[in-house]
Tab-separated table of C-alpha atoms in Angstrom:
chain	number	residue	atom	x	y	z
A	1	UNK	CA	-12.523	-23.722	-70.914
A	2	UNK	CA	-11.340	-21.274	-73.558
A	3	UNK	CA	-12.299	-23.040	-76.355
A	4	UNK	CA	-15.463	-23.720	-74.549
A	5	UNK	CA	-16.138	-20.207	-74.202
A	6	UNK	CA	-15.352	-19.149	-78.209
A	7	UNK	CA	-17.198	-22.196	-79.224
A	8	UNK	CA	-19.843	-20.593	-77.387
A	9	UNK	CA	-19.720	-16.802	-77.945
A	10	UNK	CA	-18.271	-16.597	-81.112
A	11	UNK	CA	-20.970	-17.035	-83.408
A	12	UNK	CA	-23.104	-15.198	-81.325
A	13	UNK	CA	-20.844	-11.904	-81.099
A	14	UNK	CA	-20.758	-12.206	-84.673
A	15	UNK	CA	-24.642	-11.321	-85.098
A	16	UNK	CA	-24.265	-8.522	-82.898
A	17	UNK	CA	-22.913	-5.092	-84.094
A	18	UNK	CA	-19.349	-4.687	-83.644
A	19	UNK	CA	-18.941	-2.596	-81.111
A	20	UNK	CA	-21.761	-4.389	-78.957
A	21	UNK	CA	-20.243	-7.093	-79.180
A	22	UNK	CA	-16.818	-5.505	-78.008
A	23	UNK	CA	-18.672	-4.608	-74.483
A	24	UNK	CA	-20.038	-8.084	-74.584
A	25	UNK	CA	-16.792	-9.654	-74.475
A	26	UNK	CA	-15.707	-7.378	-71.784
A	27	UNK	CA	-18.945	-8.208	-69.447
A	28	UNK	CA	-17.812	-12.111	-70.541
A	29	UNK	CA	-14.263	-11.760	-69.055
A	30	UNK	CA	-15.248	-10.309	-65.887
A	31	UNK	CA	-17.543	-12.992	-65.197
A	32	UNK	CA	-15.427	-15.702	-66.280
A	33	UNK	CA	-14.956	-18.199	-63.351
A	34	UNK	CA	-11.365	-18.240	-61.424
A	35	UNK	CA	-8.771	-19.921	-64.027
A	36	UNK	CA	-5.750	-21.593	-62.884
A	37	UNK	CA	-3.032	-19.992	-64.849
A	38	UNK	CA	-0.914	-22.659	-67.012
A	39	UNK	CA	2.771	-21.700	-66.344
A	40	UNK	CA	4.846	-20.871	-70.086
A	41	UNK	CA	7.270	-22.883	-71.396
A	42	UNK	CA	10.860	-21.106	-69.937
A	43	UNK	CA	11.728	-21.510	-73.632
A	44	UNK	CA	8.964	-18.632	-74.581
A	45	UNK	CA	10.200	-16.164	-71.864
A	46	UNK	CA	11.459	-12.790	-73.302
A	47	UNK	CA	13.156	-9.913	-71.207
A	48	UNK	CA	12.579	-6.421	-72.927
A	49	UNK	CA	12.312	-3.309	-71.381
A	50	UNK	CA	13.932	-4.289	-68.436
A	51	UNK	CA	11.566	-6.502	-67.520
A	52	UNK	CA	10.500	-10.492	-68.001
A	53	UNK	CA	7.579	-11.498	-70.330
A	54	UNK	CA	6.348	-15.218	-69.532
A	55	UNK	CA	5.541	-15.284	-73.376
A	56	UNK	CA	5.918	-12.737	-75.898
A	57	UNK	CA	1.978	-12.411	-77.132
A	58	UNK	CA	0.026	-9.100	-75.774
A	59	UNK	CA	-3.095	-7.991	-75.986
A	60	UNK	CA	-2.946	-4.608	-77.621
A	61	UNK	CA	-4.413	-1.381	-76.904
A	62	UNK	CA	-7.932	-0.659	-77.525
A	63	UNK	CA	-9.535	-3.706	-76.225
A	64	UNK	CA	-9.303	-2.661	-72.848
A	65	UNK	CA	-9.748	0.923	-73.162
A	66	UNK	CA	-10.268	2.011	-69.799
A	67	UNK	CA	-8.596	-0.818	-67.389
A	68	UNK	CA	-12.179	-3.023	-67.496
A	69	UNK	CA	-10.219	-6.476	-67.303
A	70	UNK	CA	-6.630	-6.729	-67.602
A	71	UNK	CA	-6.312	-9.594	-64.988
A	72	UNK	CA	-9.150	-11.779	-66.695
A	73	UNK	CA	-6.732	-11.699	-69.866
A	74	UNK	CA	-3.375	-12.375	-68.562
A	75	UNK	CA	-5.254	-15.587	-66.770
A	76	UNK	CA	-6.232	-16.104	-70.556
A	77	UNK	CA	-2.201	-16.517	-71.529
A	78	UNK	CA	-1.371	-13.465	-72.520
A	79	UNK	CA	2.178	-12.350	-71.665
A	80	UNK	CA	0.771	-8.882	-71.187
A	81	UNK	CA	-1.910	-6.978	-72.026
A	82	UNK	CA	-1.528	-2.751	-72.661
A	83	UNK	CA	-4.677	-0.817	-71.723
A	84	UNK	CA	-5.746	2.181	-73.207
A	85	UNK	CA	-5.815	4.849	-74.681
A	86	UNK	CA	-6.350	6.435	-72.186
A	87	UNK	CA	-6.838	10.379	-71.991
A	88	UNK	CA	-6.308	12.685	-68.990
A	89	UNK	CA	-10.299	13.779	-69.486
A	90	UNK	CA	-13.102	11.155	-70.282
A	91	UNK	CA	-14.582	11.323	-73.842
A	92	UNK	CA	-16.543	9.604	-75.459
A	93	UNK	CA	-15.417	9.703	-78.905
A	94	UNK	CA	-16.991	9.379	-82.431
A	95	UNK	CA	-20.470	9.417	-83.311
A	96	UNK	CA	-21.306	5.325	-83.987
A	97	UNK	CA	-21.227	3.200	-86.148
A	98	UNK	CA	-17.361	3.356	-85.526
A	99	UNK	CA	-16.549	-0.125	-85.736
A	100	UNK	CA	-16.745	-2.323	-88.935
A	101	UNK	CA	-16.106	-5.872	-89.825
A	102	UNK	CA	-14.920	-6.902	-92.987
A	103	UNK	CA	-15.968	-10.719	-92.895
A	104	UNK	CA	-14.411	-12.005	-95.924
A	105	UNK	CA	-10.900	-10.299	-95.701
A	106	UNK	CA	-10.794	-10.825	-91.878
A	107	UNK	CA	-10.227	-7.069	-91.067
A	108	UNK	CA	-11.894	-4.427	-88.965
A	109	UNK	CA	-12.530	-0.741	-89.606
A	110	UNK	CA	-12.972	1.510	-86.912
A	111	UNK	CA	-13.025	5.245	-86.141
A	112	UNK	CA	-13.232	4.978	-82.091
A	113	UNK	CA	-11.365	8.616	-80.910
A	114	UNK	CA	-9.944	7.484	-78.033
A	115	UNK	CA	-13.058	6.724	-76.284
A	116	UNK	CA	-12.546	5.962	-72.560
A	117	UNK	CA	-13.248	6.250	-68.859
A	118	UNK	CA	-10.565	9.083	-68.157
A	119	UNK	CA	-7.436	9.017	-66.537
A	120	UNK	CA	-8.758	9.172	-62.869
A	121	UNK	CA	-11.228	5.927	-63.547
A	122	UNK	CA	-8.671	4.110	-65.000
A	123	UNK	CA	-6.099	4.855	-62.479
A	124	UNK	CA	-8.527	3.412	-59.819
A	125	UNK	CA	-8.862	0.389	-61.153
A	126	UNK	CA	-5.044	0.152	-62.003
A	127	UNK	CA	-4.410	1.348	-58.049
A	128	UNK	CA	-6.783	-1.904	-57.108
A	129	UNK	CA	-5.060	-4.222	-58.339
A	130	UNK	CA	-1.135	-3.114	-58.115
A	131	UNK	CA	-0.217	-6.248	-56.330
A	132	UNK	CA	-1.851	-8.756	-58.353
A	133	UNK	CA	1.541	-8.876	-60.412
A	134	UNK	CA	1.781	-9.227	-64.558
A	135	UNK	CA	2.974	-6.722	-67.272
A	136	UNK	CA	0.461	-4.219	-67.656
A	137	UNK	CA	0.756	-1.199	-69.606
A	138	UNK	CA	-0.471	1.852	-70.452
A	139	UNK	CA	-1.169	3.517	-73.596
A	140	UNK	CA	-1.853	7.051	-73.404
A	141	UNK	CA	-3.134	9.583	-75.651
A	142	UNK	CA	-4.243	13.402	-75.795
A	143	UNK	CA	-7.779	14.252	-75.566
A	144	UNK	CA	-9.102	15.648	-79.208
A	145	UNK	CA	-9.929	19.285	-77.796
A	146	UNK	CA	-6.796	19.449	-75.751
A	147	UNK	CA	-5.300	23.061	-76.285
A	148	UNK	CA	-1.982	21.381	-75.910
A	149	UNK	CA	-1.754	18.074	-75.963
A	150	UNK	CA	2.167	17.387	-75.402
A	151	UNK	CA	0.763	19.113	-71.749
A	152	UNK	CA	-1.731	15.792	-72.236
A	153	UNK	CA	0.987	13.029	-72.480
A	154	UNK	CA	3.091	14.821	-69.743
A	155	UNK	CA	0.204	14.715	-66.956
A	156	UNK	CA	-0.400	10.695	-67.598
A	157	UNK	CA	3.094	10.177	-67.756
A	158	UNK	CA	2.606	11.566	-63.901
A	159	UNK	CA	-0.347	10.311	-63.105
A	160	UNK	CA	-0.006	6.422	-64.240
A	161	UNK	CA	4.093	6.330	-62.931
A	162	UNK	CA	2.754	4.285	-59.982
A	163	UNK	CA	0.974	1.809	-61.524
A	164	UNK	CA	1.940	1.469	-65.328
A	165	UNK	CA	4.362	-1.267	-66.087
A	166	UNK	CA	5.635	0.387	-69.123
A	167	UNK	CA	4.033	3.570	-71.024
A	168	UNK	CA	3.501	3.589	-74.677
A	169	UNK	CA	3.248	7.602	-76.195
A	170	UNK	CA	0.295	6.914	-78.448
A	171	UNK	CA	0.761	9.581	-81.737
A	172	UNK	CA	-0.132	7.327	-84.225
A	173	UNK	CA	-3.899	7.031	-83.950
A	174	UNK	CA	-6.274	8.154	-87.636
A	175	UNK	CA	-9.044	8.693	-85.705
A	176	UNK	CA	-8.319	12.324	-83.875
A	177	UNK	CA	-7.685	14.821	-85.682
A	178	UNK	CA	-4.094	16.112	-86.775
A	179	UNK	CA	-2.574	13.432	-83.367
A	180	UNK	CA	-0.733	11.926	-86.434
A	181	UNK	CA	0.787	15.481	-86.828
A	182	UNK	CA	2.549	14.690	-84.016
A	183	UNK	CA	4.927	11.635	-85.651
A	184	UNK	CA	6.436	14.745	-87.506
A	185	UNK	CA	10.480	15.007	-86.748
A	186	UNK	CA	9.886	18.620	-84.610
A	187	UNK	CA	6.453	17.813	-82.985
A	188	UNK	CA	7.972	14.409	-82.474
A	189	UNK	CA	11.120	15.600	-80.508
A	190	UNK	CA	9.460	18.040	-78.316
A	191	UNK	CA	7.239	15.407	-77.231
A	192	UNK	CA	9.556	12.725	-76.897
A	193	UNK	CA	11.336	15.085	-74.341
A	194	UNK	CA	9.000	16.467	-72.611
A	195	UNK	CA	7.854	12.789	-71.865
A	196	UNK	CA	11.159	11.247	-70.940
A	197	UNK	CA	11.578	14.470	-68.984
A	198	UNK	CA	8.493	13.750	-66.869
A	199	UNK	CA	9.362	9.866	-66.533
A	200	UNK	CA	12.992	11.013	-64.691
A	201	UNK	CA	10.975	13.611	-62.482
A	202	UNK	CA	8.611	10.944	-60.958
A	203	UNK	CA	11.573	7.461	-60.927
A	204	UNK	CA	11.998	8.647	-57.498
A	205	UNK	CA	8.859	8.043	-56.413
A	206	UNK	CA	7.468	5.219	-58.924
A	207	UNK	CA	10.623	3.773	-59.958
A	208	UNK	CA	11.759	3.414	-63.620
A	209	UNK	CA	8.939	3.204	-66.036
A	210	UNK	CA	9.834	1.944	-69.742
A	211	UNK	CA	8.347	4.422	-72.172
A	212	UNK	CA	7.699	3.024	-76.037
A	213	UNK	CA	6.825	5.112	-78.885
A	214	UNK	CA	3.815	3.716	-81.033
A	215	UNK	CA	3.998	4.363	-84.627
A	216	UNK	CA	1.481	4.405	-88.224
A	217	UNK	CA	2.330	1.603	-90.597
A	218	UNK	CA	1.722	4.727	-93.507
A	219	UNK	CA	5.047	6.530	-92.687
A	220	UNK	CA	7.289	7.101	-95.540
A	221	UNK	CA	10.523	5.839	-95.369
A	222	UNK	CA	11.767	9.187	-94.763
A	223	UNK	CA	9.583	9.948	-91.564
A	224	UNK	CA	10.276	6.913	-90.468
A	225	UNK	CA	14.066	7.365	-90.914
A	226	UNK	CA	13.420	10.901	-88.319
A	227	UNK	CA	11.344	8.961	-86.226
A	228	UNK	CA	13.696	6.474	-85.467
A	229	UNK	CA	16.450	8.900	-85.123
A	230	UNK	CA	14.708	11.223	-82.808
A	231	UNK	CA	13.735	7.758	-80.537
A	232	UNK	CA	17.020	6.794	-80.208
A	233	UNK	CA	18.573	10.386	-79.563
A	234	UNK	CA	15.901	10.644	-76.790
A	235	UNK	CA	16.319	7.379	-75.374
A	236	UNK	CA	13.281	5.977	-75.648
A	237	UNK	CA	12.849	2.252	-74.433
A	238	UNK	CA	11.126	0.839	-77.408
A	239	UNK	CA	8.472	1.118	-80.221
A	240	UNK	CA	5.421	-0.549	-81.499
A	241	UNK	CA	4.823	-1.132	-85.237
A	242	UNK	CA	2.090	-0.313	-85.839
A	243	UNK	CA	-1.023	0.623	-85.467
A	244	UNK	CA	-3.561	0.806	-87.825
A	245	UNK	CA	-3.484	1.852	-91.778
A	246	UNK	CA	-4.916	4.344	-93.860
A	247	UNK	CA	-4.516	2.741	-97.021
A	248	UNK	CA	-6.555	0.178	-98.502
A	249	UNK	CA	-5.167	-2.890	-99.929
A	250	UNK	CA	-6.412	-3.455	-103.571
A	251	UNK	CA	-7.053	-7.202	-102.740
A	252	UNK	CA	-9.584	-6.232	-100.328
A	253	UNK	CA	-13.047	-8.113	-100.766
A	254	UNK	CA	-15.279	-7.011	-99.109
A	255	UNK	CA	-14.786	-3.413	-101.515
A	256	UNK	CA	-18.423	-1.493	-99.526
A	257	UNK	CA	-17.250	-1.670	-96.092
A	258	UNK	CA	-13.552	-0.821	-97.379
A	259	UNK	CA	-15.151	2.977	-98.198
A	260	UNK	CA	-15.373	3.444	-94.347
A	261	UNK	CA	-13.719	6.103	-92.836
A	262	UNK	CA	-11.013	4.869	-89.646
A	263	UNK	CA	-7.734	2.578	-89.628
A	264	UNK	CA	-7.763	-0.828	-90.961
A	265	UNK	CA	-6.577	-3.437	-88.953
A	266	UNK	CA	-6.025	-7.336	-89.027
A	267	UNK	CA	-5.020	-10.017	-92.040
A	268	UNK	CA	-5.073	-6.887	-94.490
A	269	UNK	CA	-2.915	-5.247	-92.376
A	270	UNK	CA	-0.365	-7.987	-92.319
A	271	UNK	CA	2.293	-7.251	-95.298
A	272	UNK	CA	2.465	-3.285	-95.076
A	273	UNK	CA	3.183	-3.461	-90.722
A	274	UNK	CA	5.366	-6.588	-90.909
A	275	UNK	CA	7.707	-4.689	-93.823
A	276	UNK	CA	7.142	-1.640	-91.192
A	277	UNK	CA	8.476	-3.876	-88.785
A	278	UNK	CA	12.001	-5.016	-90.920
A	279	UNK	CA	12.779	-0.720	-92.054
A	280	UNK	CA	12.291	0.360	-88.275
A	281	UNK	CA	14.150	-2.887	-86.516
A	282	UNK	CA	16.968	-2.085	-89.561
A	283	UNK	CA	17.416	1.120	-88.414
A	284	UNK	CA	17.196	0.784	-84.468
A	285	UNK	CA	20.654	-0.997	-84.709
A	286	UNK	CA	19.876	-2.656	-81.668
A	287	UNK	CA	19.138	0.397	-79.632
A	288	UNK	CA	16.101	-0.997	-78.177
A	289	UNK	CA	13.359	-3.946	-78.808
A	290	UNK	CA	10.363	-3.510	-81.014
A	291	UNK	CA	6.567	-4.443	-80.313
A	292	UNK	CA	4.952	-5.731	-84.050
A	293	UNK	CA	1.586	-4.992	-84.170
A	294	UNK	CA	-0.987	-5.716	-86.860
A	295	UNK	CA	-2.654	-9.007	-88.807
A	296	UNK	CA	-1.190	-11.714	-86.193
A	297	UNK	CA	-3.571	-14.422	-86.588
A	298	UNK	CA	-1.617	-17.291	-86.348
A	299	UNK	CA	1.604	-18.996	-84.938
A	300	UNK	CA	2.912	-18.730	-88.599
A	301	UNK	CA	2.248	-14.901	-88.813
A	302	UNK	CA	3.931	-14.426	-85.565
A	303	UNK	CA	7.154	-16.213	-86.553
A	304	UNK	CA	7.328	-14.108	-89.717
A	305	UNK	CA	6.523	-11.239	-87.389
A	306	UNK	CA	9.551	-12.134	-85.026
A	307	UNK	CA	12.160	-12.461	-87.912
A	308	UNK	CA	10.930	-9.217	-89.526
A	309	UNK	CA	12.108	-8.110	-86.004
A	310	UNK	CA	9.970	-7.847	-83.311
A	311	UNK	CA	10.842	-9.281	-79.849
A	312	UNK	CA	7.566	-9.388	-78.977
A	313	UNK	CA	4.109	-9.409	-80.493
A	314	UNK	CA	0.324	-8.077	-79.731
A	315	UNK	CA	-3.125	-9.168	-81.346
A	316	UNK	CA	-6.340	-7.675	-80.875
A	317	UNK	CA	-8.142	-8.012	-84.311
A	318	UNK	CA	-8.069	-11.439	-84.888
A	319	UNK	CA	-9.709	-12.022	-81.928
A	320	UNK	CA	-12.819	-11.154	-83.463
A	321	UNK	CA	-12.456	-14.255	-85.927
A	322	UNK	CA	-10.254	-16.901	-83.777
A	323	UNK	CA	-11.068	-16.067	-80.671
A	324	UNK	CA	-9.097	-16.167	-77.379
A	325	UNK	CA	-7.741	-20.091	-77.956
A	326	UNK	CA	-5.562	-18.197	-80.769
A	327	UNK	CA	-3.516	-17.104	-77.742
A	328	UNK	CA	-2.383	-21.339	-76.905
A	329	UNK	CA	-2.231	-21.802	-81.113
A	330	UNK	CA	0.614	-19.202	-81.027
A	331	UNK	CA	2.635	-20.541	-78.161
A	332	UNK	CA	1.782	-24.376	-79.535
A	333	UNK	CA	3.108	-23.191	-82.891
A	334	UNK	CA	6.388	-21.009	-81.797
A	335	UNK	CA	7.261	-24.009	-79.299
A	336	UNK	CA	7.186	-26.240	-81.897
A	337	UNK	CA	9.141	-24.032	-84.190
A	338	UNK	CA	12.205	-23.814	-80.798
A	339	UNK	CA	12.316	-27.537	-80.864
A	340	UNK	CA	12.393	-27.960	-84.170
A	341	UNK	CA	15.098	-25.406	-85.034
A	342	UNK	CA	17.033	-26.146	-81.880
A	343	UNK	CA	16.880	-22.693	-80.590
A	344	UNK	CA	17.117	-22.062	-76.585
A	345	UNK	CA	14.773	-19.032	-76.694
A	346	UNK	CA	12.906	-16.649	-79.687
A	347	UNK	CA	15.598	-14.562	-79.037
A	348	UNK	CA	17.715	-15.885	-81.215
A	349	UNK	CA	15.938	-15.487	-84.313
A	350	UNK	CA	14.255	-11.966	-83.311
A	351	UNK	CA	15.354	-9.988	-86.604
A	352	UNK	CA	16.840	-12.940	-88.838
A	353	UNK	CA	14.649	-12.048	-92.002
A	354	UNK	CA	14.317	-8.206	-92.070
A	355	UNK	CA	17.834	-7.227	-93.928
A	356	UNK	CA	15.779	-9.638	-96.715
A	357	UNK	CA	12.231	-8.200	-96.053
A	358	UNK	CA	13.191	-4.723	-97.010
A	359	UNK	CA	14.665	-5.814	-99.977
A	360	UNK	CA	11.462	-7.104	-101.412
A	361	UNK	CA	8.738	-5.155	-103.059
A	362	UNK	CA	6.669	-3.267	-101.112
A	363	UNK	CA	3.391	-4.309	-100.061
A	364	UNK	CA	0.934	-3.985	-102.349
């Protein structure tokens, strides 16, 4: 059925603009017919977090900005799927176009701002279906003309405690203004406590909610050496690497649409947040698991993703050019690789390249 349905919408999402095509796909999943779930090879179960992923591939933040369909996709095969971000107020963020394909590099543009239903929309639809079981979580963010946005991060923290299965602190979005401010070691801290404070005040209530710091690919090596320090003196439960970049590769084709204002994501992305992925998992020491984010569009690119360090992975870009059977490709391809390699489980090769990764050159 799912390569039934890309065969099908695939080329036609393509001739529509991006971002109709976006709320296409979303009307698509919730009329998709009941699926019987395939159960995961035990071999692909992870535990991070503190809790147990049937396979390690997510669905990232910003496809399901506001809570639309998370059930439809972890029918799909997705281990988990993060919604969001979402912002205490609804907004509806920047002026469109905001969403650009780059066809010949396989990349996206966009420039969103957080747009979504608000936090007391989403939370309805999270309330509705709190006993349909799977990992869903929650990526929050401040609203752009928030007069004090750590007060933002604190009230979802509250509000979602019930119904998130883990939280991810979104500061590392390019498309509000100065929220990347926020990755900055003193911003950063305050933040990071005032979070982890409001995640203790609510465990009595909601029980205990993993919280996960999301961070830019474009950190230097020095932020990123504060960031990680100020994660693991707060006690964070984990991070995602990364969102999207700034930069723009030189081999980039498709040179017009590169001029476009927003975060680059998908096979440009690849190099830059995989290396991202081997500094920060160097530097965690262990302290907690990693999320790698960013140009996963096959079961190769999520191997290399693994051994740069990341215990479990997320796609959302190369959706737009593989469609929703690259979800079975993945687990077909890291299966393979178990059996082949005589490993038990991915955990035991979570990490095995990075000490060699960041001894290469960087990214281009």
């Amino acid at each position: 059925m799912i390569r039934a349905f890309d065969n099908f919408s695939l080329p036609l999402l393509r001739w529509l603009d991006p971002e109709d095509a976006h709320r296409m796909a979303l009307q698509g999943l919730r009329l998709l017919p009941p699926i019987r779930q395939r159960a995961d090879d035990p071999k692909l179960a992870v535990r991070a977090f503190g809790l147990n992923f049937p396979n390690p591939i997510g669905m990232a933040a910003g496809f399901d900005k506001s809570a639309e369909v998370p059930d439809a996709l972890l029918k799909l095969g997705f281990g988990f799927v993060e919604i969001g971000s979402v912002t205490p107020r609804p907004q509806p963020g920047n002026p469109r176009p905001r969403v650009f394909r780059l066809e010949r590099d396989e990349g996206v543009i966009n420039r969103m701002g957080f747009n979504n239903d608000g936090a007391h929309v989403v939370l309805r639809r999270l309330a509705a279906r709190a006993h349909s079981g799977g990992i869903v979580g929650v990526n929050v963010g401040a609203n752009k003309d928030s007069g004090n946005r750590v007060a933002d991060y604190v009230r979802l923290i509250e509000i979602f405690a019930p119904v998130a299965s883990y939280f991810t602190v979104n500061v590392s979005s390019p498309n509000t203004p100065a929220l990347r401010n926020l990755q900055q070691a003193d911003a950063l801290n305050e933040l990071l406590a005032r979070v982890i404070d409001a995640r203790e005040r609510v465990r009595q209530n909601a029980g205990d909610t993993p919280v996960l710091l999301k961070i830019a690919p474009d950190l230097t090596l020095a932020e990123l050496d504060d960031v990680v320090h100020i994660a693991r003196s707060r006690r964070i439960d984990g991070m995602i690497v990364g969102n999207t970049t700034l930069a723009r590769p030189s081999s980039l084709r498709d040179q017009s649409r590169a001029k476009e204002q927003g975060g680059l994501s998908g096979r440009p992305l690849f190099r830059l947040s995989t290396r991202m992925v081997a500094e920060t998992y160097v530097r965690t020491e262990g302290a907690f698991p990693l999320v790698g984010a960013g140009g996963i569009d096959s079961g190769g690119a999520a191997l290399t993703k693994i051994r740069a360090g990341a215990t479990l992975i997320q796609l959302y870009s190369s959706l737009v050019y593989k469609g929703l059977g690259l979800v079975d490709d993945i687990k077909r391809d890291l299966m393979s690789t178990l059996l082949r390699t005589g490993h038990d489980s991915l955990s035991d090769i979570v990490g095995a390249d990075a000490a060699t990764m960041t001894a290469e050159d960087w990214p281009a």
